[in-house]
């Protein structure tokens, strides 16, 4: 079956082809319907929801974006939505309800069965970007005193209610997490063997208050397909599955990319004009303030520039290349900081490598630029100034590109957000100062 298009989905909706829609979800994937339905208007979306079975609608909801989930839920009566929830994982239900308006949220929770209500309320109390906020309660936990044969029997009974079947968590009589075993162990071990004798002890875990990014790092580091979430007593509360971890990694990556450009991760193309102004203007004002520092540096050398007009045409080359060099270092550091905490002592070799890179790259670019400038303006000494200034500012770029993200991280600020502002300020101010300062020293031979 070919991939669904918007035109085909509209045809199916208008013709009420419920069977064709169901076949597509079963044979291909519900995520295509979730994505394409974002372009349907409210009437078309309502009609689409009427065509879907409760189970199919649950799959579409689980795959949809946060905004689209809320749109779809608004097209379905609460009584029917409760039935749909019966086919969804509890963490997905909590994510959806958490995005709803408070009136609908309370109404839905009150209509749930007591056990479901308790689970959803537990999941909703944790921050959205925490381990508790993305965990699911659909996992397998077995007592350590059970035998492998008894464990297999229990797994068969609850397998269809769990998200992860390959990993089984082992608890003691106090319900504390003490170990982990995989399905391979159950299939290759004698049935009368106790689980406590075959489990792996000291399992990797997180607490519900831990940041979701920390959980993602552990899953990546230890190559896990799920990570348990435990409370302060060591009792397992839920698990975070690898599909949710992938979502976290993508989310954090997109957030870092946006913030490197000085744009909030909360903004998208549909953000209102007023909200976009509120999110962008503060950083632009900070940039404006730092731009004045560079301007004042140039102003301090007005006399020199007025005597050698060529300086005004060439000084931006030095600052621009220094900024580019610093951005390369900064990008590497921000990525590294997202994976590990960096100390200057631990990475002193890398720090000095950046200085050496600045010298070498500055010399190569300086020679090329210096020769071209000397030929254009027929002044050997102007080429020498460009050469020295290029080396100096590329070293500045490397040093500040390394240090600024590290210092901001230590101060508790997000290095992805603020690094570029301080880096640009450093390379502009110091770049102008180095270049124009050298020009002032060489002024007699430039005239």
Coordinates of C-alpha atoms in Angstrom, one line a residue:
X1 CA 0.0 0.0 0.0
X2 CA 1.4 3.4 -1.1
X3 CA 2.1 6.1 1.5
X4 CA -1.0 8.3 2.3
X5 CA -1.2 11.8 0.9
X6 CA -3.4 14.7 2.1
X7 CA -5.6 14.4 -1.0
X8 CA -6.1 10.7 -0.4
X9 CA -6.9 11.2 3.2
X10 CA -9.5 14.0 2.3
X11 CA -11.1 11.6 -0.2
X12 CA -11.3 8.8 2.4
X13 CA -12.9 11.2 4.9
X14 CA -15.4 12.7 2.4
X15 CA -16.4 9.3 1.1
X16 CA -16.5 7.8 4.7
X17 CA -14.2 5.0 3.7
X18 CA -13.7 3.7 7.3
X19 CA -12.5 0.2 6.1
X20 CA -9.9 1.7 3.9
X21 CA -8.7 3.9 6.7
X22 CA -8.4 1.0 9.1
X23 CA -6.5 -1.2 6.6
X24 CA -4.0 1.6 6.0
X25 CA -3.3 1.9 9.8
X26 CA -3.0 -1.8 10.2
X27 CA -0.8 -2.4 7.1
X28 CA 1.3 0.8 7.2
X29 CA 1.5 3.0 10.2
X30 CA -0.8 5.3 12.2
X31 CA 1.8 8.0 12.3
X32 CA 1.1 8.9 8.6
X33 CA -2.5 9.7 9.5
X34 CA -1.3 11.7 12.6
X35 CA 1.0 13.9 10.5
X36 CA -1.2 14.4 7.5
X37 CA -4.3 15.2 9.7
X38 CA -2.6 18.3 10.9
X39 CA -3.6 19.9 7.6
X40 CA -7.3 19.0 7.9
X41 CA -9.7 21.7 9.0
X42 CA -11.8 21.2 12.2
X43 CA -14.8 19.7 10.3
X44 CA -12.6 17.3 8.4
X45 CA -10.8 16.3 11.6
X46 CA -14.0 15.7 13.4
X47 CA -15.2 13.4 10.5
X48 CA -11.9 11.6 10.5
X49 CA -12.4 10.8 14.2
X50 CA -15.9 9.4 13.6
X51 CA -14.4 7.0 11.0
X52 CA -11.7 5.6 13.3
X53 CA -12.3 2.7 15.7
X54 CA -11.3 3.3 19.3
X55 CA -8.2 1.3 18.9
X56 CA -7.1 3.0 15.7
X57 CA -7.9 6.5 17.2
X58 CA -5.7 5.5 20.2
X59 CA -2.8 4.7 17.8
X60 CA -3.2 8.0 16.0
X61 CA -3.3 9.9 19.3
X62 CA -0.1 8.1 20.5
X63 CA 1.8 9.1 17.4
X64 CA 0.5 12.7 17.0
X65 CA 2.3 15.8 18.0
X66 CA 1.3 17.5 21.3
X67 CA -0.8 20.2 19.5
X68 CA -2.5 17.7 17.2
X69 CA -3.4 15.4 20.1
X70 CA -5.3 18.3 21.7
X71 CA -7.1 19.1 18.4
X72 CA -8.1 15.5 18.0
X73 CA -9.2 15.1 21.6
X74 CA -11.4 18.2 21.2
X75 CA -13.2 16.5 18.3
X76 CA -14.1 13.5 20.4
X77 CA -16.7 13.4 23.3
X78 CA -15.3 12.7 26.7
X79 CA -17.2 9.5 27.1
X80 CA -15.7 8.1 23.8
X81 CA -12.3 9.5 24.8
X82 CA -12.4 7.4 28.0
X83 CA -13.0 4.3 25.8
X84 CA -10.0 5.3 23.6
X85 CA -7.8 5.7 26.6
X86 CA -8.3 1.9 27.3
X87 CA -6.0 1.2 24.3
X88 CA -3.4 3.8 25.1
X89 CA -0.3 3.7 27.4
X90 CA -0.7 5.7 30.6
X91 CA 2.2 8.0 29.9
X92 CA 0.7 9.0 26.6
X93 CA -2.7 9.6 28.3
X94 CA -1.0 11.8 30.9
X95 CA 0.8 13.8 28.2
X96 CA -2.4 14.4 26.4
X97 CA -4.4 15.3 29.5
X98 CA -1.6 17.6 30.7
X99 CA -1.9 19.7 27.6
X100 CA -5.7 20.1 27.8
X101 CA -7.6 23.0 29.3
X102 CA -8.1 22.5 33.0
X103 CA -11.9 22.0 32.7
X104 CA -11.7 19.1 30.3
X105 CA -8.7 17.7 32.2
X106 CA -10.7 17.5 35.4
X107 CA -13.8 16.1 33.7
X108 CA -11.8 13.3 32.1
X109 CA -9.9 12.4 35.2
X110 CA -13.1 12.2 37.2
X111 CA -14.6 9.8 34.6
X112 CA -11.7 7.4 34.9
X113 CA -11.7 4.3 37.0
X114 CA -10.0 4.7 40.4
X115 CA -6.9 2.8 39.5
X116 CA -6.4 4.7 36.3
X117 CA -7.1 8.0 37.9
X118 CA -4.4 7.3 40.6
X119 CA -1.8 6.5 38.0
X120 CA -2.6 9.5 35.8
X121 CA -2.5 11.9 38.8
X122 CA 0.9 10.4 39.8
X123 CA 2.3 11.0 36.3
X124 CA 0.9 14.5 36.1
X125 CA 2.5 15.7 39.3
X126 CA 6.0 15.4 37.8
X127 CA 7.4 18.2 35.5
X128 CA 7.0 17.5 31.8
X129 CA 10.7 17.4 31.1
X130 CA 11.6 15.2 34.1
X131 CA 12.1 11.4 34.2
X132 CA 8.8 11.0 36.1
X133 CA 7.0 13.1 33.4
X134 CA 8.0 10.7 30.6
X135 CA 7.9 7.4 32.4
X136 CA 5.2 4.7 31.8
X137 CA 3.8 2.4 34.4
X138 CA 3.4 -0.5 32.0
X139 CA 6.4 -2.7 32.9
X140 CA 7.1 -6.1 34.3
X141 CA 8.4 -6.5 37.8
X142 CA 8.8 -10.0 39.4
X143 CA 9.8 -11.1 42.9
X144 CA 13.3 -12.3 43.3
X145 CA 12.2 -15.5 45.1
X146 CA 10.2 -16.7 42.1
X147 CA 11.7 -19.4 39.8
X148 CA 12.4 -18.8 36.2
X149 CA 9.4 -21.1 35.3
X150 CA 7.1 -19.1 37.6
X151 CA 8.4 -15.9 36.1
X152 CA 7.6 -17.1 32.6
X153 CA 4.1 -17.9 33.6
X154 CA 3.6 -14.5 35.1
X155 CA 5.1 -12.8 32.0
X156 CA 2.7 -14.6 29.7
X157 CA -0.2 -13.3 31.9
X158 CA 0.8 -9.6 31.7
X159 CA 2.8 -9.4 28.5
X160 CA 0.0 -7.6 26.5
X161 CA -0.2 -4.9 29.2
X162 CA 3.4 -3.9 29.1
X163 CA 5.4 -1.6 26.7
X164 CA 8.7 -3.5 27.1
X165 CA 8.8 -7.3 27.1
X166 CA 12.5 -7.9 26.7
X167 CA 13.5 -6.4 30.0
X168 CA 12.2 -7.7 33.4
X169 CA 12.8 -5.9 36.6
X170 CA 13.4 -7.9 39.8
X171 CA 12.2 -6.6 43.2
X172 CA 12.5 -7.9 46.8
X173 CA 9.8 -8.5 49.3
X174 CA 9.8 -4.7 50.1
X175 CA 9.2 -4.0 46.4
X176 CA 12.7 -2.4 46.1
X177 CA 14.4 -2.7 42.7
X178 CA 17.3 -5.2 43.2
X179 CA 18.1 -6.5 39.7
X180 CA 17.2 -6.8 36.1
X181 CA 16.9 -9.8 33.7
X182 CA 16.2 -10.0 30.0
X183 CA 13.9 -12.4 28.2
X184 CA 16.9 -14.4 26.8
X185 CA 17.7 -15.4 30.4
X186 CA 14.3 -16.8 30.9
X187 CA 14.5 -18.8 27.7
X188 CA 17.9 -20.3 28.3
X189 CA 17.9 -20.9 32.1
X190 CA 16.5 -24.0 33.9
X191 CA 12.9 -23.4 35.1
X192 CA 13.6 -24.2 38.8
X193 CA 16.4 -21.5 39.1
X194 CA 15.6 -18.6 41.3
X195 CA 15.4 -15.2 39.7
X196 CA 17.8 -13.7 42.3
X197 CA 20.4 -16.2 41.1
X198 CA 20.3 -15.1 37.5
X199 CA 19.5 -11.4 37.6
X200 CA 22.0 -8.7 37.1
X201 CA 22.5 -6.7 40.2
X202 CA 23.1 -2.9 40.6
X203 CA 20.7 -1.9 37.7
X204 CA 21.0 1.6 36.3
X205 CA 18.1 3.8 37.3
X206 CA 16.9 7.4 37.7
X207 CA 14.7 9.2 40.1
X208 CA 11.4 10.8 39.0
X209 CA 12.8 14.4 39.6
X210 CA 15.8 13.8 37.4
X211 CA 16.0 15.7 34.1
X212 CA 14.9 13.8 31.1
X213 CA 18.2 14.6 29.4
X214 CA 20.1 12.8 32.2
X215 CA 17.9 9.7 31.7
X216 CA 18.7 9.9 27.9
X217 CA 22.4 10.0 28.6
X218 CA 22.3 6.9 30.8
X219 CA 20.3 5.0 28.2
X220 CA 22.8 5.9 25.6
X221 CA 25.8 5.2 27.8
X222 CA 24.7 1.8 28.9
X223 CA 22.9 0.8 25.7
X224 CA 19.6 0.2 27.4
X225 CA 16.2 -0.4 25.8
X226 CA 14.5 1.0 29.0
X227 CA 15.5 2.6 32.3
X228 CA 13.6 2.2 35.6
X229 CA 12.4 5.2 37.6
X230 CA 12.6 4.6 41.4
X231 CA 11.7 6.6 44.4
X232 CA 13.9 7.5 47.4
X233 CA 13.1 4.1 49.0
X234 CA 14.3 2.3 45.9
X235 CA 10.8 1.1 44.9
X236 CA 10.2 1.1 41.1
X237 CA 7.6 3.7 40.0
X238 CA 7.8 3.1 36.2
X239 CA 10.2 2.9 33.3
X240 CA 11.3 5.1 30.4
X241 CA 11.3 3.3 27.1
X242 CA 13.8 3.8 24.3
X243 CA 11.2 5.3 22.0
X244 CA 10.6 8.1 24.6
X245 CA 14.3 8.5 25.0
X246 CA 14.6 9.0 21.2
X247 CA 11.9 11.7 21.4
X248 CA 13.9 13.4 24.3
X249 CA 17.2 13.3 22.2
X250 CA 15.4 14.9 19.2
X251 CA 13.7 17.5 21.4
X252 CA 16.9 18.4 23.2
X253 CA 18.8 18.6 19.9
X254 CA 16.2 20.9 18.3
X255 CA 16.2 23.0 21.5
X256 CA 20.0 23.4 21.4
X257 CA 20.0 24.3 17.7
X258 CA 17.3 27.0 18.2
X259 CA 19.0 28.4 21.2
X260 CA 22.3 28.6 19.5
X261 CA 20.6 31.0 17.2
X262 CA 19.1 33.0 20.0
X263 CA 15.6 31.6 19.4
X264 CA 13.5 30.1 22.1
X265 CA 12.5 26.4 21.7
X266 CA 9.0 27.5 22.6
X267 CA 8.6 29.4 19.3
X268 CA 7.5 28.0 16.0
X269 CA 6.0 29.3 12.8
X270 CA 2.5 29.3 14.4
X271 CA 3.6 31.4 17.4
X272 CA 1.6 34.7 17.6
X273 CA 3.3 38.0 16.8
X274 CA 3.2 39.2 20.4
X275 CA 4.7 36.0 21.7
X276 CA 7.5 36.1 19.1
X277 CA 8.3 39.6 20.1
X278 CA 8.5 38.7 23.7
X279 CA 10.7 35.7 23.0
X280 CA 13.1 37.4 20.6
X281 CA 13.4 41.0 21.6
X282 CA 15.2 40.6 24.9
X283 CA 18.1 38.8 23.2
X284 CA 18.2 41.3 20.4
X285 CA 18.5 44.1 23.0
X286 CA 21.4 42.3 24.6
X287 CA 23.0 41.9 21.2
X288 CA 22.5 45.6 20.7
X289 CA 24.2 46.5 23.9
X290 CA 27.3 44.3 23.0
X291 CA 27.3 45.9 19.5
X292 CA 27.8 49.3 21.1
X293 CA 31.0 47.9 22.8
X294 CA 32.4 47.1 19.4
X295 CA 31.4 50.5 18.1
X296 CA 33.1 52.3 21.0
X297 CA 36.3 50.4 20.3
X298 CA 36.2 51.5 16.6
X299 CA 35.4 55.1 17.8
X300 CA 38.6 55.1 19.9
X301 CA 40.6 54.7 16.7
X302 CA 38.7 57.3 14.6
X303 CA 41.9 59.3 14.1
X304 CA 43.8 56.4 12.7
X305 CA 41.0 55.3 10.4
X306 CA 40.5 58.8 9.0
X307 CA 44.2 58.8 8.0
X308 CA 44.2 55.3 6.4
X309 CA 40.8 54.7 4.8
X310 CA 41.8 51.2 3.8
X311 CA 41.4 50.1 7.4
X312 CA 37.7 50.6 7.4
X313 CA 37.3 48.3 4.4
X314 CA 39.6 45.5 5.8
X315 CA 39.0 45.5 9.6
X316 CA 35.7 43.5 9.3
X317 CA 37.6 40.7 7.6
X318 CA 39.6 40.1 10.8
X319 CA 36.6 40.2 13.2
X320 CA 34.5 38.1 10.8
X321 CA 37.1 35.3 10.6
X322 CA 37.7 35.4 14.4
X323 CA 34.0 35.0 14.9
X324 CA 33.8 32.1 12.5
X325 CA 36.7 30.4 14.2
X326 CA 35.2 30.9 17.7
X327 CA 31.8 29.5 16.5
X328 CA 33.5 26.3 15.4
X329 CA 35.0 25.8 18.9
X330 CA 31.8 26.9 20.6
X331 CA 29.7 24.4 18.6
X332 CA 31.9 21.5 19.7
X333 CA 31.9 22.7 23.3
X334 CA 28.1 23.1 23.5
X335 CA 27.6 19.6 22.1
X336 CA 30.2 18.2 24.5
X337 CA 28.6 19.9 27.5
X338 CA 25.3 18.4 26.6
X339 CA 26.9 14.9 27.0
X340 CA 29.4 15.5 29.8
X341 CA 30.6 18.1 32.4
X342 CA 33.8 19.8 31.2
X343 CA 36.5 21.1 33.5
X344 CA 39.5 23.1 32.3
X345 CA 41.8 20.7 34.2
X346 CA 40.4 17.6 32.5
X347 CA 40.4 19.2 29.1
X348 CA 43.5 21.4 29.3
X349 CA 45.0 19.5 26.4
X350 CA 42.0 20.3 24.3
X351 CA 42.1 24.0 25.4
X352 CA 45.7 24.4 24.3
X353 CA 44.9 22.6 21.1
X354 CA 42.3 25.3 20.3
X355 CA 45.0 28.0 20.9
X356 CA 47.4 26.2 18.6
X357 CA 44.6 25.8 16.0
X358 CA 44.0 29.5 16.2
X359 CA 47.7 30.2 15.5
X360 CA 47.9 27.8 12.6
X361 CA 44.5 28.7 11.0
X362 CA 45.2 32.4 11.6
X363 CA 48.6 32.2 9.9
X364 CA 47.2 30.4 6.9
X365 CA 44.3 32.8 6.5
X366 CA 46.4 35.7 7.4
X367 CA 49.0 35.0 4.7
X368 CA 46.3 34.7 2.0
X369 CA 44.4 37.8 3.2
X370 CA 47.6 39.8 3.8
X371 CA 48.9 39.1 0.3
X372 CA 45.6 40.1 -1.3
X373 CA 45.2 43.3 0.8
X374 CA 48.9 44.3 0.1
X375 CA 48.4 43.9 -3.6
X376 CA 45.1 45.8 -3.7
X377 CA 46.3 48.7 -1.6
X378 CA 49.9 48.5 -2.7
X379 CA 51.1 48.5 0.9
X380 CA 53.2 45.7 2.3
X381 CA 52.8 46.8 5.9
X382 CA 49.0 46.7 5.7
X383 CA 49.3 43.1 4.7
X384 CA 51.6 42.4 7.7
X385 CA 49.1 44.0 10.1
X386 CA 46.3 41.8 8.6
X387 CA 48.5 38.7 9.1
X388 CA 49.3 39.4 12.7
X389 CA 45.7 40.5 13.6
X390 CA 44.2 37.4 11.9
X391 CA 46.4 35.2 14.1
X392 CA 45.5 37.2 17.2
X393 CA 41.8 37.2 16.7
X394 CA 41.6 33.5 15.7
X395 CA 43.3 32.7 19.0
X396 CA 40.8 35.0 20.8
X397 CA 38.0 33.1 19.0
X398 CA 39.4 29.7 20.1
X399 CA 39.9 30.8 23.7
X400 CA 36.5 32.4 24.2
X401 CA 34.8 29.7 22.1
X402 CA 36.1 27.2 24.7
X403 CA 35.9 29.2 27.9
X404 CA 32.5 31.0 27.5
X405 CA 30.3 27.8 27.3
X406 CA 32.2 26.2 30.2
X407 CA 31.9 29.3 32.5
X408 CA 28.2 29.7 31.6
X409 CA 27.6 26.1 32.5
X410 CA 29.3 26.5 35.8
X411 CA 27.2 29.6 36.6
X412 CA 24.0 27.7 35.9
X413 CA 23.2 29.4 32.6
X414 CA 22.4 27.5 29.4
X415 CA 25.6 27.7 27.2
X416 CA 23.6 27.1 24.1
X417 CA 21.6 30.3 24.6
X418 CA 24.1 32.9 25.7
X419 CA 27.5 31.7 24.3
X420 CA 27.1 33.3 20.9
X421 CA 26.5 36.7 22.3
X422 CA 29.6 36.8 24.5
X423 CA 31.7 35.1 21.8
X424 CA 30.7 37.7 19.2
X425 CA 31.4 40.5 21.7
X426 CA 34.9 39.1 22.4
X427 CA 35.9 38.6 18.8
X428 CA 34.5 42.0 17.6
X429 CA 35.9 44.1 20.4
X430 CA 39.3 42.4 20.7
X431 CA 39.5 41.9 16.9
X432 CA 39.0 45.6 16.3
X433 CA 41.3 46.5 19.1
X434 CA 44.1 44.2 17.9
X435 CA 43.8 45.3 14.2
X436 CA 43.4 49.0 14.8
X437 CA 46.0 49.0 17.6
X438 CA 48.5 47.5 15.3
X439 CA 47.5 50.0 12.6
X440 CA 48.2 52.9 15.0
X441 CA 51.7 51.5 15.8
X442 CA 52.4 51.1 12.1
X443 CA 50.8 54.4 11.2
X444 CA 54.0 56.1 9.9
X445 CA 54.6 53.4 7.3
X446 CA 50.9 53.2 6.3
X447 CA 50.6 56.8 5.2

